[in-house]
PDB file of C-alpha atoms in Angstrom:
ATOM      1  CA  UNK H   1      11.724  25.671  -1.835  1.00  0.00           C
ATOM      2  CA  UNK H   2       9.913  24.972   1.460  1.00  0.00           C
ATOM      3  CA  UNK H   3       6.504  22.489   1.430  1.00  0.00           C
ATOM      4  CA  UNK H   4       4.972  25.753   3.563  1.00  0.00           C
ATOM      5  CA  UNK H   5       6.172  28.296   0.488  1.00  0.00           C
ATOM      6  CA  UNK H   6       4.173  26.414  -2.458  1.00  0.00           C
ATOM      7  CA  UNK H   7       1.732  25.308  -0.535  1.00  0.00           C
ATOM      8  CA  UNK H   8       2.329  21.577  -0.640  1.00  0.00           C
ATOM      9  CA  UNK H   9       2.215  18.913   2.321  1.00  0.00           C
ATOM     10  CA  UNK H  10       3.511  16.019   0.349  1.00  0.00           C
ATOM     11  CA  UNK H  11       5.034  14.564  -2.901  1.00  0.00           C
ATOM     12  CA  UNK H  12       1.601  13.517  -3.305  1.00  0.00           C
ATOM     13  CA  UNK H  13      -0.507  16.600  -3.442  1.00  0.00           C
ATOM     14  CA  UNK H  14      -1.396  19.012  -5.899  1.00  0.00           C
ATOM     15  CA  UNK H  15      -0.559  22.401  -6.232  1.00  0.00           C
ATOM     16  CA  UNK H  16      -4.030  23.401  -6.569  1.00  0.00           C
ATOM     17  CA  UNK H  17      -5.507  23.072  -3.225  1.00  0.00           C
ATOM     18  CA  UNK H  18      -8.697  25.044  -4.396  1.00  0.00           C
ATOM     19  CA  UNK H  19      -9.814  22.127  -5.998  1.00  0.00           C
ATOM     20  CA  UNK H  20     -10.468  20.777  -2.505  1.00  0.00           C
ATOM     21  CA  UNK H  21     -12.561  23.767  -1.520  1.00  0.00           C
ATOM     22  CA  UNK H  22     -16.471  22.335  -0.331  1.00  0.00           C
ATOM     23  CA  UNK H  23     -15.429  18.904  -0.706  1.00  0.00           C
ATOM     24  CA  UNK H  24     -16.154  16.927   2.619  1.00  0.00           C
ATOM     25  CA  UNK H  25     -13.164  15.783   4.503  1.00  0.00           C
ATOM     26  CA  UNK H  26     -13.351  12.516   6.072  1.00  0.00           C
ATOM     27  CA  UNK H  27     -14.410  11.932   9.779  1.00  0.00           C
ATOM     28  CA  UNK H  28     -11.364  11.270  11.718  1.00  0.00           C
ATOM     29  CA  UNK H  29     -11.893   8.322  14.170  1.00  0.00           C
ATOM     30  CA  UNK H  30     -10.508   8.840  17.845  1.00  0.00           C
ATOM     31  CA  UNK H  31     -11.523   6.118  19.829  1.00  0.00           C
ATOM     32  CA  UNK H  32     -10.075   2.695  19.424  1.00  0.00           C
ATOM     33  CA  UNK H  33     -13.072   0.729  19.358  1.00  0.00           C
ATOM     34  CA  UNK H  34     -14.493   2.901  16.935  1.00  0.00           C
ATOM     35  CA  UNK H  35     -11.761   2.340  15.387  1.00  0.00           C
ATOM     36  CA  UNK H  36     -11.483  -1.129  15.402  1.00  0.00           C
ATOM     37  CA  UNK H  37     -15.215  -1.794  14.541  1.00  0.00           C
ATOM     38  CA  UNK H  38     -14.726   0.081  11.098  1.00  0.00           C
ATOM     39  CA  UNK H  39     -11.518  -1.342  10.831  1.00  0.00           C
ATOM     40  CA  UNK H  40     -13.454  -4.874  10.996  1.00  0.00           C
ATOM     41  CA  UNK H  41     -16.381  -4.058   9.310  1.00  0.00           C
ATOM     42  CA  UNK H  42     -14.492  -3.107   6.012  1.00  0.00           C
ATOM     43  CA  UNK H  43     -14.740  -5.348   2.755  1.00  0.00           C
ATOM     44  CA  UNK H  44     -11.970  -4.276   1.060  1.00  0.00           C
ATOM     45  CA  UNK H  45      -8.099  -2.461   1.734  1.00  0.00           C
ATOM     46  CA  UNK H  46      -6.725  -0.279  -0.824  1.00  0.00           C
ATOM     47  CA  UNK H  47      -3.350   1.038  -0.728  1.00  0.00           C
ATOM     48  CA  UNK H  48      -2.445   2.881  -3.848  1.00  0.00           C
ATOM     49  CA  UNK H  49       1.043   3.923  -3.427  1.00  0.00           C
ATOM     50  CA  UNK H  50       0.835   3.766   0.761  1.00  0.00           C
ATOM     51  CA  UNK H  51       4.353   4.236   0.962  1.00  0.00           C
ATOM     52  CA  UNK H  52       5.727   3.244   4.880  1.00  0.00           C
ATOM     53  CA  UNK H  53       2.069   1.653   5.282  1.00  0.00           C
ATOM     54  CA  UNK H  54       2.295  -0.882   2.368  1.00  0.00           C
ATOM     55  CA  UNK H  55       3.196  -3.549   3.878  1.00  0.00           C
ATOM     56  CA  UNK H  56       1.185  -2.856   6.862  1.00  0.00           C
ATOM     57  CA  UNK H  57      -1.920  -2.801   4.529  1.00  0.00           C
ATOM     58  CA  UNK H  58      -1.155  -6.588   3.073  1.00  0.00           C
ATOM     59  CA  UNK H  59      -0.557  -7.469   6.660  1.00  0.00           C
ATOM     60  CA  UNK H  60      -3.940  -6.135   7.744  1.00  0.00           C
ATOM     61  CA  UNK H  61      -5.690  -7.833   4.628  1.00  0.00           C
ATOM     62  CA  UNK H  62      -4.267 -11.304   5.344  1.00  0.00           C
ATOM     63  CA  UNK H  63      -4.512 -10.987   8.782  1.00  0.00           C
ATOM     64  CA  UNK H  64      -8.389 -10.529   8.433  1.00  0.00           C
ATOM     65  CA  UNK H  65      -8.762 -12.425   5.004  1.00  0.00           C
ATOM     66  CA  UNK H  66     -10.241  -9.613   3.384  1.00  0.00           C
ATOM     67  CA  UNK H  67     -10.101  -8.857  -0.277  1.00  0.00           C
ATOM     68  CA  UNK H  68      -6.874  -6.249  -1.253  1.00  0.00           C
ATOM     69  CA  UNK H  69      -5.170  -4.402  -3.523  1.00  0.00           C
ATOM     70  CA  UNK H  70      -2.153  -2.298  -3.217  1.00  0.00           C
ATOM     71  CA  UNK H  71       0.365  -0.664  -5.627  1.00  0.00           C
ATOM     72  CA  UNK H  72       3.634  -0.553  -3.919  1.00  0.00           C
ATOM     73  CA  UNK H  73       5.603   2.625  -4.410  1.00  0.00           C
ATOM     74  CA  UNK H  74       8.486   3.390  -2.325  1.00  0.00           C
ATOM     75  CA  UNK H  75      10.688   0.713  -0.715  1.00  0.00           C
ATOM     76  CA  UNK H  76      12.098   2.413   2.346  1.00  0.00           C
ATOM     77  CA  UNK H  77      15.082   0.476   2.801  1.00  0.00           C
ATOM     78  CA  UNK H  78      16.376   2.810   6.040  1.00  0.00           C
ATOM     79  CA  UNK H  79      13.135   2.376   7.783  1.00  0.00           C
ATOM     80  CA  UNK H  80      12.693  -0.894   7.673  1.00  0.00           C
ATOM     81  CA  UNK H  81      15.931  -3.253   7.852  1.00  0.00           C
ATOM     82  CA  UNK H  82      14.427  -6.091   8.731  1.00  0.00           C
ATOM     83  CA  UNK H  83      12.768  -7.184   5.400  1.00  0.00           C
ATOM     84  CA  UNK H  84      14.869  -9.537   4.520  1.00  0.00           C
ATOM     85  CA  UNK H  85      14.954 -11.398   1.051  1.00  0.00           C
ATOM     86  CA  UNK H  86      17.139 -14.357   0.466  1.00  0.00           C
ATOM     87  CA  UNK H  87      19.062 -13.052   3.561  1.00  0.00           C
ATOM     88  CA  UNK H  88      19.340  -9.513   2.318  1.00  0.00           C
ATOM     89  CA  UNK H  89      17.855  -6.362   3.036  1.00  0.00           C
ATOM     90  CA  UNK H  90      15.197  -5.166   0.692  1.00  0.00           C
ATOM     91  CA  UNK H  91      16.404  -2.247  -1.395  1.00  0.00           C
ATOM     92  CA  UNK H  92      15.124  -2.327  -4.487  1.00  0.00           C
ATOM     93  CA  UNK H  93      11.551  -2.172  -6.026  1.00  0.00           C
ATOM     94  CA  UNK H  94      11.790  -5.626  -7.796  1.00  0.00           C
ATOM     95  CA  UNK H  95      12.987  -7.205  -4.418  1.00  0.00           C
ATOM     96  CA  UNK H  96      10.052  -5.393  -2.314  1.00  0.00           C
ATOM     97  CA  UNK H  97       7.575  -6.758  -5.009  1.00  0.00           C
ATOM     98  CA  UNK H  98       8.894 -10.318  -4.567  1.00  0.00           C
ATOM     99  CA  UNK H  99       9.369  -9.928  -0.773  1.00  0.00           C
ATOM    100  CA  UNK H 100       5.183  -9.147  -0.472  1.00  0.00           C
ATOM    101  CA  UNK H 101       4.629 -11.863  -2.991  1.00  0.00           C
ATOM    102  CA  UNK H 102       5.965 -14.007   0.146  1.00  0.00           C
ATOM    103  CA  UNK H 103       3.371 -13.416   2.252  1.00  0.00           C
ATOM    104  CA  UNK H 104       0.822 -15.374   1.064  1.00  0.00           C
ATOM    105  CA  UNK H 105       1.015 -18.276  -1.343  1.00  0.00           C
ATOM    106  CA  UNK H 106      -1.956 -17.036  -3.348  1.00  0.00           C
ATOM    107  CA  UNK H 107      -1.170 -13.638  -4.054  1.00  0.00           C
ATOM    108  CA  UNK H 108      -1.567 -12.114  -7.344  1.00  0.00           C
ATOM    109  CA  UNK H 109       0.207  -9.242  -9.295  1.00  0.00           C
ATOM    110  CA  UNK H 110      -0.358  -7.392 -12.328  1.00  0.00           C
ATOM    111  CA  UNK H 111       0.987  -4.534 -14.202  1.00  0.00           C
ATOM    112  CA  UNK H 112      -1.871  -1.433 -14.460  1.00  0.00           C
ATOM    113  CA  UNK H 113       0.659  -0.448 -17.482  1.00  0.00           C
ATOM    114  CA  UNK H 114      -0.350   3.668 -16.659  1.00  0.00           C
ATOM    115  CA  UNK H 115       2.278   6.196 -17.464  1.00  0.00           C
ATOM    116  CA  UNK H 116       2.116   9.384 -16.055  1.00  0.00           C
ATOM    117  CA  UNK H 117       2.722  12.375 -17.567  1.00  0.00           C
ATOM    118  CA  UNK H 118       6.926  12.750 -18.348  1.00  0.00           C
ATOM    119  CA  UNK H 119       7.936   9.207 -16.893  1.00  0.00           C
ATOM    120  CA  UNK H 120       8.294   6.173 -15.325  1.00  0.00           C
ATOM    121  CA  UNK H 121       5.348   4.912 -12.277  1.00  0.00           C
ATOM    122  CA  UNK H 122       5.280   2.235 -10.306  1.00  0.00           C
ATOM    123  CA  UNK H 123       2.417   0.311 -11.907  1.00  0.00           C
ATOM    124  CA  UNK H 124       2.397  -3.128 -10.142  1.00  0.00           C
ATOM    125  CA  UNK H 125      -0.298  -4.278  -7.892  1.00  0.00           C
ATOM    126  CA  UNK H 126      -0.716  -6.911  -5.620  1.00  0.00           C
ATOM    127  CA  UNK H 127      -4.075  -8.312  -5.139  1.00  0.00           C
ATOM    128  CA  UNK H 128      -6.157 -11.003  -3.507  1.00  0.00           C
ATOM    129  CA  UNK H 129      -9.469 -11.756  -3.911  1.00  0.00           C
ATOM    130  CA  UNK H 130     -11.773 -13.563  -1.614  1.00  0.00           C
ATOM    131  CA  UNK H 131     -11.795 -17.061  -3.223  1.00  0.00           C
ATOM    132  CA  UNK H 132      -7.796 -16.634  -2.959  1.00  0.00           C
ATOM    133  CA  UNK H 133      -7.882 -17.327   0.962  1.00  0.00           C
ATOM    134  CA  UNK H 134     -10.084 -20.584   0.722  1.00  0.00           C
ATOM    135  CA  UNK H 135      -7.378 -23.196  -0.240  1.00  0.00           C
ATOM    136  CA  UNK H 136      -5.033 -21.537   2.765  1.00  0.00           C
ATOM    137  CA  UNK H 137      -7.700 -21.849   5.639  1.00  0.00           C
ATOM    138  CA  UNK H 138      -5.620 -23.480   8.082  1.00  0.00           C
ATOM    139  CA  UNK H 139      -2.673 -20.978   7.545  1.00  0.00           C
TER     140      UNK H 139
END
């Protein structure tokens, strides 16, 4: 069944799109150095299950040293080829989990241990805090 037939964008989305009704979308931000200012000015970046942009997220964090958390979903082995782990390609969830982990010496992980509904989730999240990028401030 097409996403345009039950009325879904994404794996992500529920089927009940009236829920949304009267809530206030975000503002979308068009210029770049709007962009970059908010970008900047933010304390904190979440990724809960950011699929393609996970790594992108931790790469943002670090590069600004700002607190994160994300919860790595999908690997995306096909899109991205050149993660490389012990001179392999990431395929696998454990590998992508380990392959983050590499980024930064302090980074931490923990299991949420949440269970949806009929089956298995990716649970594991990958954190820093802001004390974290002290001891690495020559990196």
């Amino acid at each position: 069944q097409k996403a345009e037939e039950t009325g879904r964008c994404g794996h992500h989305q529920s089927l009940e799109l009236e829920r949304a009704e009267g809530v206030p979308r975000a503002l979308r931000i068009v210029d770049a150095t709007e962009a970059l200012e908010a970008i900047e000015s933010c304390g904190l970046i979440l990724g809960f299950h950011p699929d393609q942009a996970t790594e992108t997220c931790i790469d943002l964090a670090l590069h600004l040293r700002r607190p994160f958390a994300v919860c790595p979903c999908c690997v995306f082995p096909k899109e991205f080829p050149e993660r490389k782990l012990r001179g392999r390609t990431v395929k696998t969830y454990p590998d992508f989990i380990e392959y983050l982990q590499q980024k930064h010496p302090a980074m931490r992980s923990e299991d949420l241990c949440f269970e949806p509904e009929g089956g298995y989730s990716r649970s594991i999240v990958l954190y820093m805090l802001e004390e974290d990028f002290e001891p690495c401030a020559n990196m």
